[in-house]
Each structure stands twice: as structure tokens, then as C-alpha cells.
Coordinates of C-alpha atoms in Angstrom, one line a residue:
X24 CA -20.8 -29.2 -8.5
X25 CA -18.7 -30.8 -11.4
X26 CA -20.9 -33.9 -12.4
X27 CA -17.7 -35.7 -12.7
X28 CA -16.8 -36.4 -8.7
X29 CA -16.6 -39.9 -6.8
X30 CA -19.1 -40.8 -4.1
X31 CA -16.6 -39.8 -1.7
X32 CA -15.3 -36.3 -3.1
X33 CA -19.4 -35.4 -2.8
X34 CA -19.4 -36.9 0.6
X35 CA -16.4 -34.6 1.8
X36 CA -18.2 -31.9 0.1
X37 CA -21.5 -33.0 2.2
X38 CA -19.2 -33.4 5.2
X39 CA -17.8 -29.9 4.8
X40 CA -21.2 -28.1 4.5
X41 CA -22.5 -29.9 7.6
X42 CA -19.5 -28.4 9.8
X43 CA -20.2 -24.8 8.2
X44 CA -23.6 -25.0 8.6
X45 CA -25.1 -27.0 11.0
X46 CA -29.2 -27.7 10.5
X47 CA -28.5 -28.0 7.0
X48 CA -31.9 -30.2 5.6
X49 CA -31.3 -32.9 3.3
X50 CA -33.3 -31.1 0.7
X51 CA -30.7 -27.8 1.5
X52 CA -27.6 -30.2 0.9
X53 CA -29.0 -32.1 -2.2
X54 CA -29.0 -28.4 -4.0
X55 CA -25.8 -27.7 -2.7
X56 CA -24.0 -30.7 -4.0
X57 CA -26.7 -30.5 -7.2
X58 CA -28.3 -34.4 -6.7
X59 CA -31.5 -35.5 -5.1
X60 CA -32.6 -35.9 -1.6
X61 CA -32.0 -39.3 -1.9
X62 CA -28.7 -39.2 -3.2
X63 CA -27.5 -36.7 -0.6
X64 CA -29.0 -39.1 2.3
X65 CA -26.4 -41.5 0.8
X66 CA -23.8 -39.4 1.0
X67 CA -24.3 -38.9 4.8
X68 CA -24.7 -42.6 4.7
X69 CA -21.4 -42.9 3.7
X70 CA -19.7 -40.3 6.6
X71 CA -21.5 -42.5 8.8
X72 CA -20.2 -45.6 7.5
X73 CA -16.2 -43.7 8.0
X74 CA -17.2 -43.2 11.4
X75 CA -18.2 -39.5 11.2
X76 CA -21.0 -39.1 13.8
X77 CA -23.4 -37.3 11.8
X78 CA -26.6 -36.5 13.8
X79 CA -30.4 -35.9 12.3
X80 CA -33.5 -34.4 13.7
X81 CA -36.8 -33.5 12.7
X82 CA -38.5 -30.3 12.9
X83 CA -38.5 -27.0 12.1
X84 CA -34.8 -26.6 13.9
X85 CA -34.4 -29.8 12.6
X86 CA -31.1 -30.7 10.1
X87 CA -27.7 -32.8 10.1
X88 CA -25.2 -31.3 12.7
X89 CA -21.6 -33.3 13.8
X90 CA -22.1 -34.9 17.0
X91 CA -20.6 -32.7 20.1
X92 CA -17.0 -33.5 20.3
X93 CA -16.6 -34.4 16.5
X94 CA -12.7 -34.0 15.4
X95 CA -13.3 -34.1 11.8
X96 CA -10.4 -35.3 8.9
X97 CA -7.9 -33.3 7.5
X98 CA -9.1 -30.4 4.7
X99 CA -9.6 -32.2 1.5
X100 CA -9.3 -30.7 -2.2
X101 CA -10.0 -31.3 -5.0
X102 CA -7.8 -31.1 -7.9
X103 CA -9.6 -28.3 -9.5
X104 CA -9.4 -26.8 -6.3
X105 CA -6.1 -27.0 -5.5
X106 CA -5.0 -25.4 -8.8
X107 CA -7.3 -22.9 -8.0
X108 CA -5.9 -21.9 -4.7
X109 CA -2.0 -21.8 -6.6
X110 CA -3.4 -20.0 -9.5
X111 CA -4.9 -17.3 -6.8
X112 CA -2.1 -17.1 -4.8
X113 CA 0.2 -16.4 -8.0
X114 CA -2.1 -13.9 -9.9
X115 CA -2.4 -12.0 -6.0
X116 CA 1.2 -12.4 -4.9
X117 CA 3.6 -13.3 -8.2
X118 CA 6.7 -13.7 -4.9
X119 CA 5.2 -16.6 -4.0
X120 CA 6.7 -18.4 -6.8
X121 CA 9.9 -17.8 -5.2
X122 CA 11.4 -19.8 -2.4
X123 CA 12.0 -17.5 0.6
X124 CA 8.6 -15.5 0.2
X125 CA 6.4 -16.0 3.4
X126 CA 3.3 -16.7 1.4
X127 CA 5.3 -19.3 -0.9
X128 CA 6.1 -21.1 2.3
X129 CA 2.9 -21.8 3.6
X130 CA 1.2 -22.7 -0.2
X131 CA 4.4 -24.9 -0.2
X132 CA 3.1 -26.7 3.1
X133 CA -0.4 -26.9 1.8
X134 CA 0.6 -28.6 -1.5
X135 CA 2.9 -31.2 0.6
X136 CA -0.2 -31.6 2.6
X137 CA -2.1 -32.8 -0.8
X138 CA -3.0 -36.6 -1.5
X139 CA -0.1 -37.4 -4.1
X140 CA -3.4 -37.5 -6.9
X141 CA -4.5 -34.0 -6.2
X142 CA -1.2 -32.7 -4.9
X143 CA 1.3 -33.8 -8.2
X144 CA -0.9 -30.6 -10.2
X145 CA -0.3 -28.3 -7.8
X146 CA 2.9 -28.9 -7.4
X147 CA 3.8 -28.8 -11.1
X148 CA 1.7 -25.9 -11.7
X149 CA 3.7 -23.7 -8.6
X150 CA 7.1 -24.8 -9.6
X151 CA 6.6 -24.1 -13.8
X152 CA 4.5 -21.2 -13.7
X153 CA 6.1 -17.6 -13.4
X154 CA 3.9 -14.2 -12.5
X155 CA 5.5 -10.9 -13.3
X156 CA 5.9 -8.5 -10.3
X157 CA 3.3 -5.7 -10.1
X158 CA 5.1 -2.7 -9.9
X159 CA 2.0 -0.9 -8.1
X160 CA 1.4 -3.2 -5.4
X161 CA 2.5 -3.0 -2.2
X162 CA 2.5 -5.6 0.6
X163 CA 1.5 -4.7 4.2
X164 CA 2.9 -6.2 7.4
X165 CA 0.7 -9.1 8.3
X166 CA 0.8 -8.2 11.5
X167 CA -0.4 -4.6 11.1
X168 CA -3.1 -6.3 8.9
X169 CA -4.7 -8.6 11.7
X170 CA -5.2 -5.8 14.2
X171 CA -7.5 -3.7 11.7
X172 CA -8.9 -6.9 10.5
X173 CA -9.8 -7.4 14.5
X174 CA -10.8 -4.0 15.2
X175 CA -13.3 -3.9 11.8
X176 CA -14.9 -7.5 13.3
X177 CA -14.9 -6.1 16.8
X178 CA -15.8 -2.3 15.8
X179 CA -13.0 -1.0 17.8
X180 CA -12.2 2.5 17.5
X181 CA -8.1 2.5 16.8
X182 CA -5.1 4.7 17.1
X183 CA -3.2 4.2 14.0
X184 CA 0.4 5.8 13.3
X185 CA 0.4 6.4 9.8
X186 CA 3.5 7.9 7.4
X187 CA 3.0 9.2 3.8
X188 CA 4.9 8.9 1.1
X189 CA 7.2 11.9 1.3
X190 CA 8.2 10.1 5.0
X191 CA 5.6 12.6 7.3
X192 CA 4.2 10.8 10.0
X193 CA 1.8 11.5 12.5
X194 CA -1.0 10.0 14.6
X195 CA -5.4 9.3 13.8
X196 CA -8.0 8.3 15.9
X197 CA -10.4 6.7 13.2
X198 CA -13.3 3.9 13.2
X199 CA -11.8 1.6 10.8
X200 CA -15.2 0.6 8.6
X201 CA -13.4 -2.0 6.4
X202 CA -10.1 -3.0 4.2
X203 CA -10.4 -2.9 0.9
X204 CA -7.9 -4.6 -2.0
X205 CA -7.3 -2.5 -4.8
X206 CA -5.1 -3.0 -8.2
X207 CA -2.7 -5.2 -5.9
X208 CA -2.9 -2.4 -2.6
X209 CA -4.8 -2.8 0.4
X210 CA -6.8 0.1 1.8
X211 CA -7.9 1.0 5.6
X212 CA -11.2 2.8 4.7
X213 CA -12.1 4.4 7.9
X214 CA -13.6 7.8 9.5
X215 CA -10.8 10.1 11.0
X216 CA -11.5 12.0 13.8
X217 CA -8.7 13.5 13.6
X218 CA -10.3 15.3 10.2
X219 CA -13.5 14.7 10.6
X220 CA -13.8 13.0 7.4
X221 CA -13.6 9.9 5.3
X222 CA -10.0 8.9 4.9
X223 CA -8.6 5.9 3.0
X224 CA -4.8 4.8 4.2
X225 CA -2.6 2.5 2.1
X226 CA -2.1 -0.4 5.4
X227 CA 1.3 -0.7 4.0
X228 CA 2.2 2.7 4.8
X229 CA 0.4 2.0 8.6
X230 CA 3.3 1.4 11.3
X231 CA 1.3 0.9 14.2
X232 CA -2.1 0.2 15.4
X233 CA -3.4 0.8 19.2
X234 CA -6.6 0.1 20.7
X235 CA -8.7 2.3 22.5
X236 CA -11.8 1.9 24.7
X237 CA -14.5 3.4 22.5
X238 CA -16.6 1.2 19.8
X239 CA -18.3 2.8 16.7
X240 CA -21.2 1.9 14.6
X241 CA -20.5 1.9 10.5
X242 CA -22.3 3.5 8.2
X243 CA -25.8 1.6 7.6
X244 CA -25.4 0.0 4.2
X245 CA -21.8 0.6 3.5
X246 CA -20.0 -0.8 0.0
X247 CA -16.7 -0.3 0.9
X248 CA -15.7 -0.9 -2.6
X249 CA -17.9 1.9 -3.7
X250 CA -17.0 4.2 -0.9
X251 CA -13.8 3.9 -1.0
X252 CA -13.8 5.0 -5.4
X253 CA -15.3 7.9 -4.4
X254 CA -12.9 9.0 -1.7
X255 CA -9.9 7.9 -3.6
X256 CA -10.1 11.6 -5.2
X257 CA -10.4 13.6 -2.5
X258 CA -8.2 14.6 0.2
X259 CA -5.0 15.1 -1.6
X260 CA -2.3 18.0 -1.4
X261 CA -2.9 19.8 -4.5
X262 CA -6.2 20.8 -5.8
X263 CA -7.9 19.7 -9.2
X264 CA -10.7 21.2 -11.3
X265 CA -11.4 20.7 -14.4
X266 CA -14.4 22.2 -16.8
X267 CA -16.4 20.4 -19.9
X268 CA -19.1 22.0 -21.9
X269 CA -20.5 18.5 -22.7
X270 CA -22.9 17.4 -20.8
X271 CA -22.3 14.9 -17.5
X272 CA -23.9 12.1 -18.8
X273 CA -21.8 12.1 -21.7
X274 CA -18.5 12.6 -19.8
X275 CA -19.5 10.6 -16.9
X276 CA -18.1 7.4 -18.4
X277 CA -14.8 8.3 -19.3
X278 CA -14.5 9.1 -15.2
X279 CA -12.6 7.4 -13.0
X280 CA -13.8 7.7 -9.4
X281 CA -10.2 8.9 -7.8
X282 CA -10.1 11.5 -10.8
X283 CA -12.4 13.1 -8.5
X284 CA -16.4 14.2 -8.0
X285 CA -18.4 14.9 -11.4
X286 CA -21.2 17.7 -11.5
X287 CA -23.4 19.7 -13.1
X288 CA -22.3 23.0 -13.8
X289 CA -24.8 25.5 -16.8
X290 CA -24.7 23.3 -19.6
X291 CA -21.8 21.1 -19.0
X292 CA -20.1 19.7 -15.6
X293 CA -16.7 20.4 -13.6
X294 CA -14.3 17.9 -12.5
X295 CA -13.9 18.5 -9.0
X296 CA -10.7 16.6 -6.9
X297 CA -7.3 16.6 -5.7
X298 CA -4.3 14.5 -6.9
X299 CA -0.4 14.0 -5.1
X300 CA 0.7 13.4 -8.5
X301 CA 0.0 16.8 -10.8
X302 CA 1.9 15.4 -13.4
X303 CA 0.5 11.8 -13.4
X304 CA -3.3 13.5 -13.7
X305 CA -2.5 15.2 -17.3
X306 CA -0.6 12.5 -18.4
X307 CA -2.7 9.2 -17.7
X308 CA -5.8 10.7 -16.9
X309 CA -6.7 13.6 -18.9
X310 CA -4.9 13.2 -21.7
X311 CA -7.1 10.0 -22.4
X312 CA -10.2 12.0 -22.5
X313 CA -11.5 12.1 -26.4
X314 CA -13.2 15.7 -26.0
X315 CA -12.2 19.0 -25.2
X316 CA -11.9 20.5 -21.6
X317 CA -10.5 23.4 -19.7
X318 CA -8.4 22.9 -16.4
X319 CA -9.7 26.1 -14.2
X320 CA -7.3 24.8 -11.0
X321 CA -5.3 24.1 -9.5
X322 CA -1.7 26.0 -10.0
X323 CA 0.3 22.6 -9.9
X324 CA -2.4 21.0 -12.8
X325 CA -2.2 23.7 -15.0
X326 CA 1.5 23.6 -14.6
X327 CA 1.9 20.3 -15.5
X328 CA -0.8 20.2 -18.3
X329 CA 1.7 22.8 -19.4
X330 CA 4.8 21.0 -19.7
X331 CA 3.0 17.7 -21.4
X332 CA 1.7 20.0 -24.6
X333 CA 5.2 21.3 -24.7
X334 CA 6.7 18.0 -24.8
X335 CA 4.1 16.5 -27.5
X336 CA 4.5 19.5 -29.0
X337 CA 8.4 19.7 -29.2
X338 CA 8.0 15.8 -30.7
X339 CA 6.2 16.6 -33.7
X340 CA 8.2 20.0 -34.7
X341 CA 9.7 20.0 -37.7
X342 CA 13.6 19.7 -37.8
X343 CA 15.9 22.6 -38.3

């Protein structure tokens, strides 16, 4: 903790570890505030003194727990804190600067909320601060949000009616394994029966979620982050391969998991994927790459890998 707190911001801070986890030693909340036994005794001294019915016991299941019943203060923040939280909030959601955004409403409620010494920051910081809109992000319903957040807690195998970006729509049985925020878009990484496969769903393109009676079990050890890279790349309506006669471990770094799957092939490695955006692929993705390749597939690729060297080619032509 900043060495630079009052008796009583470390004692809130004591107070709040307490309530999150009860049994917590005295020698377990002296490293958590970063002072000694002794001095972290004080500080439940103090809630004591406030009237917070801290209780103590000895023993192996020993610890400080609230007393049964305990209704505990307001949440406190510091001010460090609570220019945190705005700063997050803006950097995650630039709207919320504005006044009619759902998520600027409540940070607006939660700066009132504020002591006038920790609040007057905030407050200034929300109201002078702007955030530029990400053009790539994409908000989903809060409501669609909550049920997969509920059936990934409850591991609740879910019907989910899902439409793609060209406006198809049709239905999935999937086990929904986690969400995952990406670039400023949240993902439904989950395993479709439907395909039989991974899947990864945008939860913004997600109109409707529907329970059903079967659970699942996720993958042991799962890093949804990592999972969902890989499967980013795959999956997609037209096909991508592309060839290097380098070999992986030098082209490896210059790939980006939704490019697609990297592997071996002779002497040098294949680019194996799929993209819904042909054109996109050559022009932000492979046209970055600092050594020579060969695109092998698909049709739509090699098409648009086309039209790119004709238009860089047509910009450096000489004039009639």
C-alpha cells in the first residue's frame, strides 16, 4: 500500500480484507496493508473502537471475521482509487464521458457517492477528460451479457441465437467456457455442438440466450485468452494458405494468432487459416510481413493479393 495513508484509510483497507476474507491472521493482514503485526492489531483496534464488531480466535481456523449480522459502512475510496476507476471506465468505454450513456450514469452516481476530498478528482477528471471512440469496438446488451456470465459460473449448457454480420441468423447449442475482451469486443468462447467444434461469437452479435437442462465440464486447464487467439483464425468463410521458405521459428513472430495455424512444411512452414475479410488479410496482414511468401489458397486471397499489387503498382508508374 502507498506509505502515505491515514490510520483510518489502512483501517478501511483492513476492514475490507476482513469481509473478503474472513480467517484472515494478523500476520496475513500486516503483509497485505505492508506494516507489522502490531501495527495491523491497531488498525482492527480502531474498527473496534467505530463500533465494527470485529471477532478473533485462535487456532489453526483461527483469524478476524465480522461478527454474524455485521452491516458494514458504505464503500470507501481512495483518491488514487477513484481516479483509477474513471480512468478505466474512460480508456474501456470513451461514451461514458457523455451524459446519456448507461455506463456514464452509474460512474456519475459513484462519484456523487464520493467524500467531497476524494470525490472533487474524480469529478474533475470525468467532466475535463475526453476519449476518442474506438471504431472496432462493439458494445453487447448487458442483458445478453449476464446470462452467459451465469451460465459460465453455473456451467449451463445454453441455446444461443446468434446472427453474423452479413444479417444470417440461426440457432447453437454450445457449453459457453468463458467471455473474453478483446481490442474493445467481447467474445463467447464456447464448444458448438451444433459443429462440433471450438467457436468464438462476438456477444454483441448474440440476440438471445436460453437455458437448457444439461451442464458441461470445461476443458481442464483452459486460458481462454490463449484459446481463444488460436481460434480466432479458423472457422471463417473463405480459406487462407499461405507458403514461406524460411523457416517457422523465423516467421513465427511476425504471426498473429487469428492470421491462422503456423507449421512446418520441408524446409520452411505454411500459413494455414480462413479470413471473412480477403481483402483486409493482404492489406494489414500480409503486406506487413518483411520476407517473401507465396499465397497457394484460397481463390478469394489470391484475388485480392491481386488487386493490392495493382494498386501499389499503378501509384508508382510513371506519368504519361
Amino acid at each position: 500500500m502507498p506509505n502515505d495513508l491515514s490510520p483510518t484509510a489502512r483501517a478501511l483497507r483492513a476492514l475490507e480484507i476482513i469481509q473478503v476474507r474472513p480467517g484472515t491472521t494478523a500476520g496475513e493482514l500486516a503483509v497485505r496493508l505492508g506494516v507489522t503485526e502490531r501495527a495491523a492489531r491497531r488498525y482492527v483496534g480502531i474498527l473496534r473502537e467505530a463500533g465494527i464488531p470485529v471477532e478473533s480466535a485462535r487456532g489453526p481456523h483461527g483469524g478476524y471475521r465480522l461478527g454474524r449480522g455485521t452491516r458494514l459502512p458504505p464503500v470507501h475510496f481512495t483518491q488514487a482509487e477513484a481516479l483509477g476507476l474513471v480512468m478505466a471506465v474512460l480508456s474501456g468505454q470513451p461514451s461514458a464521458a457523455g451524459a446519456e450513456d448507461l455506463v456514464s450514469t452509474a460512474l456519475g452516481k459513484v462519484v456523487k457517492a464520493l467524500p467531497e476530498s476524494v470525490g472533487q478528482h474524480a469529478a474533475m477528471l470525468r467532466e475535463y477528460a475526453s476519449a476518442a471512440p474506438d471504431p472496432y469496438s462493439a458494445r453487447p446488451d448487458p442483458a445478453i451479457t449476464s446470462e452467459l456470465v451465469g451460465a459460465v459460473a453455473a456451467r449451463h449448457r445454453v441455446l444461443v441465437t446468434y446472427r453474423s454480420e452479413v444479417g444470417n441468423e440461426w440457432e447453437a447449442e454450445v457449453d459457453p467456457w468463458s467471455l473474453v475482451v478483446r481490442y474493445g469486443r467481447w467474445y463467447l468462447l464456447c464448444h458448438s455442438h451444433r459443429a462440433e467444434a471450438i467457436r468464438t461469437y462476438r456477444v454483441d452479435r448474440v440476440r438471445a440466450v436460453r437455458r437448457t437442462g444439461h451442464g458441461f465440464e470445461p476443458p481442464e486447464g483452459l486460458d481462454p485468452v490463449a484459446v481463444l487467439e488460436e481460434n480466432l483464425g479458423l472457422g471463417w468463410e473463405f480459406s487462407t494458405r499461405v507458403v514461406f521458405d524460411l523457416p517457422l521459428t523465423e516467421v513465427a513472430p511476425w504471426i498473429r494468432p487469428p492470421m491462422g495455424r503456423l507449421e512446418p512444411l520441408g524446409d520452411g512452414c505454411v500459413l494455414v487459416g480462413s479470413t471473412r475479410n480477403p481483402a483486409m488479410y493482404a492489406q494489414e496482414w500480409l503486406a506487413r510481413l518483411p520476407f517473401a511468401f507465396r499465397v497457394e489458397g484460397g481463390e478469394e486471397l489470391r484475388a485480392a493479393v491481386v488487386a493490392l499489387v495493382a494498386r501499389f503498382t499503378a501509384a508508382v508508374a510513371d506519368q504519361p
